[in-house]
CSV table of C-alpha atoms in Angstrom, one decimal:
chain,number,residue,atom,x,y,z
U,745,SER,CA,-35.7,-12.5,-9.9
U,746,GLU,CA,-32.7,-11.3,-7.8
U,747,ASP,CA,-31.3,-9.5,-10.8
U,748,LEU,CA,-34.2,-7.0,-10.5
U,749,LEU,CA,-33.6,-6.2,-6.8
U,750,GLU,CA,-31.9,-3.0,-5.7
U,751,THR,CA,-30.5,-2.4,-2.2
U,752,VAL,CA,-32.1,0.6,-0.5
U,753,VAL,CA,-29.8,2.5,1.9
U,754,PRO,CA,-31.3,4.9,4.4
U,755,ARG,CA,-30.5,8.6,4.6
U,756,VAL,CA,-27.2,9.8,6.0
U,757,GLY,CA,-27.5,10.2,9.8
U,758,ARG,CA,-29.6,7.1,10.3
U,759,GLN,CA,-28.7,4.0,12.2
U,760,VAL,CA,-27.8,0.9,10.2
U,761,MET,CA,-27.0,-2.7,11.2
U,762,ILE,CA,-24.2,-4.6,9.5
U,763,VAL,CA,-25.8,-7.8,8.2
U,764,GLN,CA,-22.8,-9.6,6.6
U,765,GLY,CA,-19.1,-10.1,7.5
U,766,THR,CA,-17.1,-10.2,10.7
U,767,ARG,CA,-19.0,-7.2,12.2
U,768,ARG,CA,-22.4,-8.7,11.5
U,769,GLY,CA,-25.0,-7.6,14.1
U,770,HIS,CA,-23.3,-4.4,15.1
U,771,HIS,CA,-25.2,-1.1,14.9
U,772,CYS,CA,-23.5,1.9,13.2
U,773,LEU,CA,-24.3,5.5,12.2
U,774,LEU,CA,-24.4,6.1,8.4
U,775,LEU,CA,-22.0,9.0,7.7
U,776,GLU,CA,-21.8,9.0,3.9
U,777,LYS,CA,-23.0,7.0,0.9
U,778,ASP,CA,-21.6,6.7,-2.6
U,779,PRO,CA,-24.3,5.3,-4.9
U,780,GLU,CA,-21.9,5.2,-7.9
U,781,VAL,CA,-19.7,2.5,-6.2
U,782,GLU,CA,-22.4,1.3,-3.8
U,783,MET,CA,-20.3,1.9,-0.8
U,784,ALA,CA,-21.2,3.5,2.6
U,785,THR,CA,-19.1,5.1,5.3
U,786,VAL,CA,-20.3,4.1,8.8
U,787,GLU,CA,-19.2,4.9,12.3
U,788,LEU,CA,-19.0,1.9,14.6
U,789,ARG,CA,-18.6,2.4,18.4
U,790,LEU,CA,-17.1,-0.4,20.4
U,791,GLY,CA,-16.8,0.7,24.0
U,792,ARG,CA,-14.6,3.8,24.0
U,793,GLU,CA,-13.3,3.1,20.5
U,794,VAL,CA,-14.7,4.6,17.4
U,795,HIS,CA,-14.1,3.0,14.0
U,796,THR,CA,-14.9,4.4,10.6
U,797,LEU,CA,-15.6,1.7,8.1
U,798,GLN,CA,-16.2,1.4,4.4
U,799,VAL,CA,-18.9,-1.2,3.7
U,800,HIS,CA,-20.8,-2.3,0.5
U,801,PHE,CA,-24.5,-1.4,0.5
U,802,ASP,CA,-25.3,-5.1,0.5
U,803,LYS,CA,-23.7,-5.5,3.9
U,804,ILE,CA,-25.9,-3.0,5.7
U,805,SER,CA,-29.6,-2.5,6.4
U,806,GLU,CA,-31.5,0.3,8.1
U,807,TRP,CA,-32.0,-0.3,11.8
U,808,ALA,CA,-35.6,0.1,12.8
U,809,GLY,CA,-35.1,-1.0,16.5
U,810,ASP,CA,-34.4,1.2,19.5
U,811,HIS,CA,-31.8,3.8,18.9
């Protein structure tokens, strides 16, 4: 059952993909994670702009593709 599932977030410094929300499909660098509140801080680069975002663990997944 879904109640027994737990989101696994990769180690800090790894690439992640945003899988939900308006930034879905973007690749980011995982900067920090806070398991107590299930939030991650990620760095998203869009051209020359660099954005630091707070996202819930359920909205990201480890990126296993080309870095």
